[in-house]
Structure formats: C-alpha cells, structure tokens
mmCIF file of C-alpha atoms in Angstrom:
data_model
loop_
_atom_site.group_PDB
_atom_site.id
_atom_site.type_symbol
_atom_site.label_atom_id
_atom_site.label_comp_id
_atom_site.label_asym_id
_atom_site.label_seq_id
_atom_site.Cartn_x
_atom_site.Cartn_y
_atom_site.Cartn_z
ATOM 1 C CA MET A 1 -2.141 -25.614 8.693
ATOM 2 C CA SER A 2 -5.444 -24.155 7.780
ATOM 3 C CA ASN A 3 -5.646 -20.255 7.313
ATOM 4 C CA PRO A 4 -6.901 -18.508 10.383
ATOM 5 C CA THR A 5 -10.375 -16.964 9.834
ATOM 6 C CA ILE A 6 -12.053 -13.740 11.247
ATOM 7 C CA GLU A 7 -15.812 -14.012 11.826
ATOM 8 C CA SER A 8 -18.035 -11.091 10.804
ATOM 9 C CA ALA A 9 -20.061 -9.538 13.485
ATOM 10 C CA ASP A 10 -23.070 -9.960 10.730
ATOM 11 C CA ASP A 11 -23.672 -13.690 10.764
ATOM 12 C CA ARG A 12 -25.012 -13.187 6.957
ATOM 13 C CA VAL A 13 -21.418 -12.194 5.905
ATOM 14 C CA PRO A 14 -18.751 -15.023 5.283
ATOM 15 C CA PRO A 15 -15.659 -15.244 7.391
ATOM 16 C CA LEU A 16 -12.527 -13.447 6.236
ATOM 17 C CA SER A 17 -9.793 -16.298 5.799
ATOM 18 C CA LEU A 18 -6.456 -14.866 5.930
ATOM 19 C CA PRO A 19 -3.260 -16.295 4.419
ATOM 20 C CA ALA A 20 -0.021 -16.434 6.093
ATOM 21 C CA GLY A 21 1.435 -13.293 4.141
ATOM 22 C CA SER A 22 -1.336 -11.278 5.606
ATOM 23 C CA LEU A 23 -0.498 -11.672 9.038
ATOM 24 C CA SER A 24 1.765 -9.848 11.400
ATOM 25 C CA ARG A 25 5.305 -10.976 11.489
ATOM 26 C CA SER A 26 5.030 -11.578 15.174
ATOM 27 C CA ASP A 27 2.330 -13.983 14.620
ATOM 28 C CA ARG A 28 3.673 -17.790 14.523
ATOM 29 C CA ARG A 29 1.512 -18.521 11.544
ATOM 30 C CA TYR A 30 3.240 -15.743 9.544
ATOM 31 C CA GLY A 31 4.902 -16.894 6.319
ATOM 32 C CA TYR A 32 6.003 -15.291 3.277
ATOM 33 C CA GLU A 33 8.156 -16.622 0.337
ATOM 34 C CA VAL A 34 9.930 -13.944 -2.003
ATOM 35 C CA GLY A 35 9.439 -14.697 -5.635
ATOM 36 C CA VAL A 36 6.291 -16.695 -5.126
ATOM 37 C CA ASP A 37 3.716 -14.732 -3.019
ATOM 38 C CA PRO A 38 2.513 -11.313 -4.318
ATOM 39 C CA PRO A 39 4.701 -8.293 -3.259
ATOM 40 C CA ASP A 40 4.885 -8.019 0.323
ATOM 41 C CA ILE A 41 4.108 -4.663 2.139
ATOM 42 C CA GLU A 42 7.367 -3.484 3.589
ATOM 43 C CA PRO A 43 7.868 -1.371 6.740
ATOM 44 C CA ILE A 44 8.673 1.742 4.740
ATOM 45 C CA GLU A 45 5.309 1.361 3.110
ATOM 46 C CA HIS A 46 3.453 1.482 6.313
ATOM 47 C CA GLN A 47 5.380 4.293 7.527
ATOM 48 C CA ILE A 48 4.640 6.441 4.360
ATOM 49 C CA ARG A 49 0.986 5.705 4.745
ATOM 50 C CA LEU A 50 1.274 6.875 8.395
ATOM 51 C CA ASP A 51 3.416 10.037 7.088
ATOM 52 C CA PHE A 52 0.393 10.910 4.796
ATOM 53 C CA ILE A 53 -2.154 10.286 7.497
ATOM 54 C CA ASN A 54 -0.321 12.714 9.825
ATOM 55 C CA GLY A 55 0.459 15.103 7.082
ATOM 56 C CA GLU A 56 -2.008 17.946 5.902
ATOM 57 C CA ARG A 57 -4.623 17.120 3.294
ATOM 58 C CA ILE A 58 -3.260 16.843 -0.113
ATOM 59 C CA ARG A 59 -5.156 19.590 -2.102
ATOM 60 C CA SER A 60 -5.265 20.448 -5.720
ATOM 61 C CA ASP A 61 -2.881 23.178 -5.475
ATOM 62 C CA HIS A 62 -0.214 21.026 -3.977
ATOM 63 C CA LEU A 63 -0.207 18.961 -7.275
ATOM 64 C CA LEU A 64 2.442 19.018 -9.824
ATOM 65 C CA SER A 65 1.253 20.018 -13.473
ATOM 66 C CA ASP A 66 4.146 18.573 -15.271
ATOM 67 C CA TYR A 67 6.853 16.341 -14.086
ATOM 68 C CA ASN A 68 9.221 13.790 -15.846
ATOM 69 C CA HIS A 69 10.915 11.463 -13.278
ATOM 70 C CA TRP A 70 14.191 11.181 -15.486
ATOM 71 C CA THR A 71 14.911 14.641 -14.508
ATOM 72 C CA TYR A 72 14.975 13.905 -10.888
ATOM 73 C CA ASP A 73 18.549 13.359 -9.051
ATOM 74 C CA ALA A 74 18.485 12.856 -5.399
ATOM 75 C CA ASP A 75 21.857 14.275 -5.094
ATOM 76 C CA ASP A 76 20.900 17.400 -6.731
ATOM 77 C CA PRO A 77 18.290 19.519 -4.669
ATOM 78 C CA SER A 78 17.639 21.944 -7.616
ATOM 79 C CA THR A 79 15.795 19.064 -9.333
ATOM 80 C CA ASP A 80 13.065 18.607 -6.673
ATOM 81 C CA PRO A 81 10.143 19.780 -8.826
ATOM 82 C CA TRP A 82 8.504 21.392 -5.791
ATOM 83 C CA LEU A 83 11.088 24.100 -5.801
ATOM 84 C CA ARG A 84 9.570 25.923 -8.952
ATOM 85 C CA GLY A 85 6.113 24.639 -8.232
ATOM 86 C CA PRO A 86 3.455 24.485 -5.689
ATOM 87 C CA ALA A 87 4.060 23.955 -1.920
ATOM 88 C CA LYS A 88 5.430 20.573 -1.089
ATOM 89 C CA PRO A 89 2.820 18.803 0.927
ATOM 90 C CA ASN A 90 3.736 18.003 4.473
ATOM 91 C CA GLY A 91 3.139 14.330 4.349
ATOM 92 C CA LEU A 92 5.310 13.976 1.345
ATOM 93 C CA GLN A 93 8.150 15.680 3.350
ATOM 94 C CA LEU A 94 7.682 13.424 6.134
ATOM 95 C CA ALA A 95 7.691 10.487 3.680
ATOM 96 C CA GLU A 96 10.995 11.523 2.211
ATOM 97 C CA GLU A 97 12.441 11.784 5.719
ATOM 98 C CA SER A 98 11.069 8.350 6.684
ATOM 99 C CA CYS A 99 12.892 7.125 3.486
ATOM 100 C CA LEU A 100 16.106 8.554 4.636
ATOM 101 C CA ASN A 101 15.768 7.301 8.321
ATOM 102 C CA ARG A 102 15.217 3.748 6.772
ATOM 103 C CA VAL A 103 18.594 4.057 5.002
ATOM 104 C CA LYS A 104 20.193 4.563 8.442
ATOM 105 C CA GLU A 105 18.256 1.933 10.223
ATOM 106 C CA GLU A 106 19.038 -0.713 7.877
ATOM 107 C CA GLU A 107 22.809 -0.201 8.047
ATOM 108 C CA ARG A 108 22.848 -2.727 10.826
ATOM 109 C CA PHE A 109 21.815 -5.433 8.440
ATOM 110 C CA PHE A 110 24.539 -4.754 6.014
ATOM 111 C CA GLU A 111 27.082 -4.669 8.877
ATOM 112 C CA CYS A 112 26.198 -8.179 10.093
ATOM 113 C CA PRO A 113 24.931 -9.865 6.960
ATOM 114 C CA GLU A 114 26.031 -13.421 8.361
ATOM 115 C CA ASP A 115 24.381 -12.799 11.633
ATOM 116 C CA SER A 116 21.087 -14.919 11.346
ATOM 117 C CA ALA A 117 19.613 -13.360 14.570
ATOM 118 C CA VAL A 118 20.047 -9.751 13.187
ATOM 119 C CA ILE A 119 18.988 -10.692 9.686
ATOM 120 C CA ALA A 120 15.646 -12.167 11.227
ATOM 121 C CA ASP A 121 14.532 -8.791 11.875
ATOM 122 C CA ALA A 122 15.385 -7.329 8.307
ATOM 123 C CA PRO A 123 12.210 -6.757 5.876
ATOM 124 C CA VAL A 124 11.655 -9.770 3.677
ATOM 125 C CA TYR A 125 13.255 -8.605 0.326
ATOM 126 C CA LEU A 126 16.343 -7.470 2.054
ATOM 127 C CA ALA A 127 16.736 -10.547 4.039
ATOM 128 C CA ALA A 128 16.366 -12.497 0.483
ATOM 129 C CA GLN A 129 19.122 -10.221 -0.897
ATOM 130 C CA LEU A 130 21.344 -10.889 1.962
ATOM 131 C CA GLU A 131 20.900 -14.628 1.755
ATOM 132 C CA GLU A 132 22.094 -14.397 -1.991
ATOM 133 C CA VAL A 133 24.802 -12.443 -0.886
ATOM 134 C CA ARG A 134 26.170 -14.971 1.500
ATOM 135 C CA GLU A 135 26.103 -17.478 -1.443
ATOM 136 C CA HIS A 136 28.190 -15.091 -3.754
ATOM 137 C CA ASP A 137 31.687 -15.951 -4.486
ATOM 138 C CA ASP A 138 32.619 -12.241 -3.944
ATOM 139 C CA THR A 139 30.468 -11.445 -0.856
ATOM 140 C CA GLU A 140 32.059 -8.076 -0.323
ATOM 141 C CA SER A 141 31.245 -6.765 -3.843
ATOM 142 C CA ALA A 142 27.873 -8.544 -3.677
ATOM 143 C CA LEU A 143 26.852 -6.886 -0.363
ATOM 144 C CA GLU A 144 28.204 -3.359 -1.588
ATOM 145 C CA LYS A 145 25.648 -3.908 -4.645
ATOM 146 C CA ALA A 146 22.853 -4.984 -2.567
ATOM 147 C CA ARG A 147 23.476 -1.965 -0.272
ATOM 148 C CA GLU A 148 23.451 0.382 -3.269
ATOM 149 C CA ARG A 149 20.123 -1.086 -4.635
ATOM 150 C CA ARG A 150 18.522 -0.644 -1.494
ATOM 151 C CA VAL A 151 19.727 2.866 -0.863
ATOM 152 C CA SER A 152 18.646 3.825 -4.540
ATOM 153 C CA TRP A 153 15.210 2.465 -3.825
ATOM 154 C CA TYR A 154 14.662 4.813 -0.758
ATOM 155 C CA ARG A 155 16.510 7.724 -2.244
ATOM 156 C CA GLU A 156 15.499 7.761 -5.915
ATOM 157 C CA SER A 157 12.785 5.244 -6.884
ATOM 158 C CA ILE A 158 10.478 5.932 -3.900
ATOM 159 C CA PRO A 159 10.290 9.461 -4.198
ATOM 160 C CA GLY A 160 11.251 10.399 -7.599
ATOM 161 C CA LYS A 161 9.618 7.417 -9.521
ATOM 162 C CA ASN A 162 6.834 6.783 -7.327
ATOM 163 C CA LEU A 163 5.391 9.411 -4.932
ATOM 164 C CA TYR A 164 6.136 12.476 -7.225
ATOM 165 C CA GLN A 165 4.396 10.734 -10.088
ATOM 166 C CA ILE A 166 1.206 10.062 -8.248
ATOM 167 C CA LEU A 167 1.198 13.629 -6.628
ATOM 168 C CA LYS A 168 0.088 15.008 -10.278
ATOM 169 C CA LYS A 169 -2.785 16.763 -11.364
ATOM 170 C CA SER A 170 -2.947 14.036 -13.914
ATOM 171 C CA SER A 171 -2.628 11.232 -11.274
ATOM 172 C CA TYR A 172 -4.122 12.153 -7.900
ATOM 173 C CA GLY A 173 -5.767 15.182 -9.271
ATOM 174 C CA THR A 174 -8.244 13.000 -11.048
ATOM 175 C CA LEU A 175 -9.639 11.789 -7.636
ATOM 176 C CA ILE A 176 -9.924 15.303 -6.232
ATOM 177 C CA SER A 177 -10.473 17.521 -9.003
ATOM 178 C CA GLY A 178 -13.326 19.347 -7.406
ATOM 179 C CA GLY A 179 -11.414 20.494 -4.605
ATOM 180 C CA LYS A 180 -9.185 23.756 -4.979
ATOM 181 C CA GLY A 181 -7.175 25.609 -2.449
ATOM 182 C CA PRO A 182 -7.299 25.295 1.323
ATOM 183 C CA SER A 183 -11.186 25.454 1.619
ATOM 184 C CA LEU A 184 -11.269 21.821 0.265
ATOM 185 C CA ALA A 185 -13.740 20.159 2.709
ATOM 186 C CA THR A 186 -12.840 16.758 4.224
ATOM 187 C CA ALA A 187 -16.244 15.663 2.882
ATOM 188 C CA ALA A 188 -15.212 16.296 -0.550
ATOM 189 C CA LEU A 189 -12.768 13.291 -0.345
ATOM 190 C CA THR A 190 -15.791 10.781 0.113
ATOM 191 C CA GLU A 191 -18.399 12.579 -1.821
ATOM 192 C CA ASP A 192 -17.466 11.209 -4.932
ATOM 193 C CA ASN A 193 -14.902 8.503 -3.788
ATOM 194 C CA VAL A 194 -16.747 5.975 -1.675
ATOM 195 C CA PHE A 195 -15.402 2.751 0.303
ATOM 196 C CA GLU A 196 -18.123 0.173 0.220
ATOM 197 C CA GLY A 197 -18.108 -2.817 2.448
ATOM 198 C CA THR A 198 -18.781 -5.968 0.176
ATOM 199 C CA VAL A 199 -18.841 -9.793 -0.262
ATOM 200 C CA VAL A 200 -16.947 -11.009 -3.163
ATOM 201 C CA VAL A 201 -17.853 -14.402 -4.648
ATOM 202 C CA SER A 202 -16.130 -16.816 -7.140
ATOM 203 C CA GLU A 203 -16.797 -16.405 -10.881
ATOM 204 C CA ASP A 204 -18.924 -19.809 -10.904
ATOM 205 C CA THR A 205 -21.278 -17.974 -8.256
ATOM 206 C CA ASP A 206 -24.332 -15.864 -9.058
ATOM 207 C CA PRO A 207 -24.064 -12.762 -6.881
ATOM 208 C CA LYS A 208 -27.772 -11.987 -6.958
ATOM 209 C CA LYS A 209 -28.719 -15.654 -5.992
ATOM 210 C CA TYR A 210 -26.219 -15.643 -3.278
ATOM 211 C CA ALA A 211 -27.365 -12.334 -1.868
ATOM 212 C CA ARG A 212 -30.963 -13.551 -1.723
ATOM 213 C CA GLN A 213 -29.550 -16.898 -0.050
ATOM 214 C CA GLN A 214 -27.574 -14.760 2.500
ATOM 215 C CA ASN A 215 -30.071 -12.074 2.896
ATOM 216 C CA LEU A 216 -27.543 -9.560 1.755
ATOM 217 C CA PRO A 217 -28.413 -6.352 -0.441
ATOM 218 C CA GLU A 218 -27.660 -7.325 -3.783
ATOM 219 C CA GLU A 219 -25.609 -4.137 -4.866
ATOM 220 C CA PHE A 220 -22.873 -5.023 -2.373
ATOM 221 C CA VAL A 221 -22.241 -8.711 -3.723
ATOM 222 C CA TYR A 222 -19.761 -8.774 -6.626
ATOM 223 C CA ARG A 223 -17.724 -11.129 -8.714
ATOM 224 C CA GLU A 224 -14.003 -10.001 -9.125
ATOM 225 C CA SER A 225 -14.504 -9.797 -12.997
ATOM 226 C CA GLU A 226 -16.848 -6.806 -12.465
ATOM 227 C CA PHE A 227 -13.803 -4.805 -10.981
ATOM 228 C CA SER A 228 -11.356 -2.451 -13.068
ATOM 229 C CA HIS A 229 -8.544 -4.687 -12.600
ATOM 230 C CA ALA A 230 -9.764 -7.870 -13.700
ATOM 231 C CA ASP A 231 -8.613 -7.686 -17.325
ATOM 232 C CA SER A 232 -5.208 -6.287 -16.552
ATOM 233 C CA ASP A 233 -2.172 -8.444 -16.519
ATOM 234 C CA PRO A 234 -0.053 -6.699 -14.065
ATOM 235 C CA ALA A 235 -2.863 -6.974 -11.354
ATOM 236 C CA PRO A 236 -3.088 -10.263 -9.275
ATOM 237 C CA SER A 237 -6.406 -11.698 -8.494
ATOM 238 C CA ILE A 238 -7.816 -11.862 -4.886
ATOM 239 C CA VAL A 239 -7.216 -15.648 -5.110
ATOM 240 C CA ASP A 240 -3.555 -14.988 -5.939
ATOM 241 C CA PHE A 241 -3.277 -13.420 -2.440
ATOM 242 C CA GLY A 242 -4.628 -16.587 -0.830
ATOM 243 C CA ILE A 243 -7.737 -14.988 -0.143
ATOM 244 C CA GLU A 244 -10.583 -17.579 -0.118
ATOM 245 C CA LEU A 245 -14.142 -16.568 -1.713
ATOM 246 C CA PRO A 246 -16.563 -15.747 -0.861
ATOM 247 C CA ALA A 247 -14.762 -12.907 1.350
ATOM 248 C CA PRO A 248 -15.800 -9.698 3.002
ATOM 249 C CA LEU A 249 -13.704 -6.958 1.299
ATOM 250 C CA LEU A 250 -13.394 -3.203 1.170
ATOM 251 C CA ILE A 251 -13.935 -1.929 -2.401
ATOM 252 C CA GLY A 252 -12.864 1.776 -3.480
ATOM 253 C CA CYS A 253 -15.470 3.268 -5.907
ATOM 254 C CA PHE A 254 -13.549 6.381 -7.437
ATOM 255 C CA VAL A 255 -14.833 9.383 -9.066
ATOM 256 C CA ASN A 256 -12.973 8.536 -12.162
ATOM 257 C CA GLY A 257 -15.079 5.546 -12.790
ATOM 258 C CA SER A 258 -12.706 2.790 -11.507
ATOM 259 C CA ARG A 259 -13.459 0.332 -8.781
ATOM 260 C CA TYR A 260 -10.779 -1.886 -6.801
ATOM 261 C CA PRO A 261 -10.774 -4.111 -3.966
ATOM 262 C CA PHE A 262 -8.436 -3.498 -0.915
ATOM 263 C CA ILE A 263 -6.823 -6.868 -0.069
ATOM 264 C CA PRO A 264 -5.825 -7.580 3.327
ATOM 265 C CA TRP A 265 -2.004 -8.524 2.970
ATOM 266 C CA GLY A 266 1.310 -7.722 4.750
ATOM 267 C CA ASP A 267 -0.671 -6.870 8.064
ATOM 268 C CA GLY A 268 -2.642 -4.157 6.199
ATOM 269 C CA LEU A 269 -4.280 -3.471 2.919
ATOM 270 C CA THR A 270 -2.964 -3.375 -0.708
ATOM 271 C CA CYS A 271 -5.000 -1.820 -3.577
ATOM 272 C CA SER A 272 -5.467 -4.190 -6.477
ATOM 273 C CA CYS A 273 -4.707 -1.582 -9.272
ATOM 274 C CA PRO A 274 -2.288 -2.213 -12.105
ATOM 275 C CA TYR A 275 -0.316 0.714 -11.308
ATOM 276 C CA LYS A 276 0.529 -0.761 -7.745
ATOM 277 C CA HIS A 277 1.318 -4.448 -9.009
ATOM 278 C CA ASP A 278 3.126 -3.502 -12.313
ATOM 279 C CA GLN A 279 6.280 -2.663 -10.588
ATOM 280 C CA ALA A 280 7.052 -4.380 -7.278
ATOM 281 C CA TRP A 281 9.104 -1.357 -5.926
ATOM 282 C CA ARG A 282 6.105 0.937 -5.867
ATOM 283 C CA VAL A 283 5.008 1.410 -2.404
ATOM 284 C CA MET A 284 1.867 3.469 -3.091
ATOM 285 C CA CYS A 285 -0.713 4.290 -5.645
ATOM 286 C CA LYS A 286 -3.026 7.291 -5.930
ATOM 287 C CA HIS A 287 -6.034 5.160 -4.367
ATOM 288 C CA GLU A 288 -3.920 4.348 -1.251
ATOM 289 C CA LEU A 289 -2.744 7.946 -1.147
ATOM 290 C CA LEU A 290 -6.592 8.895 -0.998
ATOM 291 C CA ALA A 291 -7.176 6.485 1.575
ATOM 292 C CA SER A 292 -4.377 7.847 3.703
ATOM 293 C CA ASN A 293 -5.810 11.325 3.394
ATOM 294 C CA ILE A 294 -9.281 10.007 4.354
ATOM 295 C CA CYS A 295 -7.801 8.146 7.402
ATOM 296 C CA GLY A 296 -6.190 11.176 8.590
ATOM 297 C CA PHE A 297 -8.920 13.536 8.206
ATOM 298 C CA GLU A 298 -12.165 11.610 7.991
ATOM 299 C CA SER A 299 -11.778 8.995 10.912
ATOM 300 C CA SER A 300 -8.175 9.964 12.526
ATOM 301 C CA SER A 301 -7.691 6.098 12.407
ATOM 302 C CA ILE A 302 -5.644 3.425 10.824
ATOM 303 C CA PHE A 303 -8.751 2.098 9.599
ATOM 304 C CA ILE A 304 -10.381 3.192 6.097
ATOM 305 C CA PRO A 305 -13.945 3.961 7.067
ATOM 306 C CA SER A 306 -16.716 2.231 5.140
ATOM 307 C CA VAL A 307 -19.037 4.783 3.780
ATOM 308 C CA LYS A 308 -21.651 2.212 3.014
ATOM 309 C CA GLY A 309 -22.462 -1.401 2.168
ATOM 310 C CA ILE A 310 -22.157 -4.441 4.175
ATOM 311 C CA ASP A 311 -20.577 -4.589 7.730
ATOM 312 C CA ILE A 312 -17.234 -6.380 7.325
ATOM 313 C CA PRO A 313 -14.477 -7.332 9.720
ATOM 314 C CA HIS A 314 -12.124 -4.541 11.023
ATOM 315 C CA ARG A 315 -9.215 -6.770 9.492
ATOM 316 C CA ALA A 316 -10.567 -5.855 6.147
ATOM 317 C CA ARG A 317 -10.457 -2.078 6.742
ATOM 318 C CA ARG A 318 -7.139 -2.036 8.584
ATOM 319 C CA PHE A 319 -4.737 0.112 6.486
ATOM 320 C CA VAL A 320 -1.696 0.314 8.390
ATOM 321 C CA SER A 321 0.184 -2.409 10.791
ATOM 322 C CA PRO A 322 -0.642 -1.746 14.175
ATOM 323 C CA GLU A 323 3.009 -2.865 15.171
ATOM 324 C CA ILE A 324 4.505 -0.047 13.080
ATOM 325 C CA VAL A 325 1.997 2.336 14.443
ATOM 326 C CA ALA A 326 3.403 1.751 17.743
ATOM 327 C CA THR A 327 6.930 2.435 16.656
ATOM 328 C CA HIS A 328 6.917 5.102 13.962
ATOM 329 C CA ARG A 329 7.194 8.673 14.731
ATOM 330 C CA PRO A 330 7.056 10.962 11.474
ATOM 331 C CA THR A 331 9.585 13.665 11.479
ATOM 332 C CA THR A 332 11.118 16.425 9.261
ATOM 333 C CA ASN A 333 14.451 17.928 9.385
#
C-alpha cells in the first residue's frame, strides 16, 4: 500500500507523503513496528504537550540554576528541586499529575495481559512488552518486572531525568534568555525563535535550482545536511521516518543558532534534535517545550504557528494528536 499524501494549498509545494507510523491509530492504514521504526510518540507525550500548552508560560525565573537528576527520588518529596528553588511551573505540575494518572489508567493492561482485545488499546511499547511477558516461562515474574519498568518511567525517568533536565537555565533558558520575570511578552518567544515553512529536498537535488523550477523562495528550500542534527549519530534522518523527499516541513530556527526539522510522526510532530532521540524514553526536548509554550500563548492551538516561509499543509504543523486532545483534561491535585 502506498503512503497517503496530503496536497498543499499552494500547487508549487510538493505533497506531504505520510508513512503508516505518522497516522492516527484509528486510521486503517496505521502501522508501527517496535524495534524497527523510529521512537513512537506515546499518549503521555501528547498529554504532556497539552499540559504545557494549558499551563502558564515558562519564564526564566521558573528555571533551575543547578540540578543533578541522580539526587531525585520520586518517593522522597524533599528531593524535588523546586522546593528550595524557583516556583514550579504550572505546566510541569500538570505533566507530573498526568504521569501519575497514566500509571492508574494502564493498570487494566497488567490485569489482563492475555486479553488481546484489552491489549489492543495499549500504547505500542507496552503492548510489545506484554507480548514478551506471554512468551516468558515465569509470566508472573516477567509481568511484575514489566509493570515496575513502566511505573518507573512515569514516576522517575520522565520527570526527574527528562523534564527537570530541560527546565534548567542551561537548557530551556538558552532559548528564552532575554525574558525575565512575569513581564516576558509572548512575542519574545518568537522574536528570536522562528518556525519556518520549508521544503526539504534530497541530497542529490540542488536547492536553488529546485526553488527556481518550482517558483519558490530560495531561502526556504533546504537539503537535510544543512540542519544542525545532520552529523549527529543519535538523530535519525527524515528518510528514516519514511518521509519522502521533497517534503514540506516545519523548521525550528532557534536563538542559539540550531535549526531542526519537526517531523510528522505518531499523529503529531517530533523534533529531530539529538537530545530527543539519544534515549527513546525521553518524551520532550527544549525545542518541543518551546513549541508547547508558543502553541499555548501565541496561537491557542495544537498547531505550531508558521511565522514565515512557505505555506505548508496543516499536518506538517500539527503538534498534538486530535484524538488525545479530545480526551485529555489537564489536572493537578
């Protein structure tokens, strides 16, 4: 079956060819193979994006100056670095509550690991783990270990090793260093950090020649080798995601000089930066956190606003799955 394509409103722009892993799970053409395809965007990832979209703007005075994730213990509230530091961002509190809620919501999968009808609703990585459990000689022990790994991911790894790490002055602070205190204007997020609509062409294509042939502005046609992630081993290429080139894609051009494509995948977008793909359990990078803030305060939408560049299909700007938007209600205790 050929990849479904989305035509652009601008006939000069090539169609966006979507691989099976970039579709909604409710789409009959959806398909994802654990261990073969690039990391999937799990439900919690979409939910955390919505939490930061719905939370307050992340300001410089929210960020940690110093933090070592080895000191964090989910069972010891005194190790929360925000207790002795700045005020914890509301979006982070929402995200932590979402992680705890996911633990409760996924209990049913561990209670019925042999029920294929139940497991069909499980996130892809969890479903793959439960398939391995069924093949194990000691299924009870294997099931408990799988449960422990999953709970540890939600309670320890996501907050302590991922979200807390990017909410540091040395991480997210490099993207918003000009904004201090509650007076940080929304516009400041996109003055130096710009999302551009572009066309990415293959390495054997001359971008300028292609732009002239298609009557497109040359400054918005790129080869992938021109982006910041091109020489980094952890970061997969656009083609690794099954995106056929040339393709209309959103590019983040950031104040620290980096430029990364946002790739349609898992019914949303994933940043191609090395941090995001160096460890499969990481659910957010600082660039995606910025996109969440911009979606919440610049456009009040699940679509990342394209500040300039080529008019690309909405699917190339859709940051969060519409299905999860319809069901997720950010909450805090």
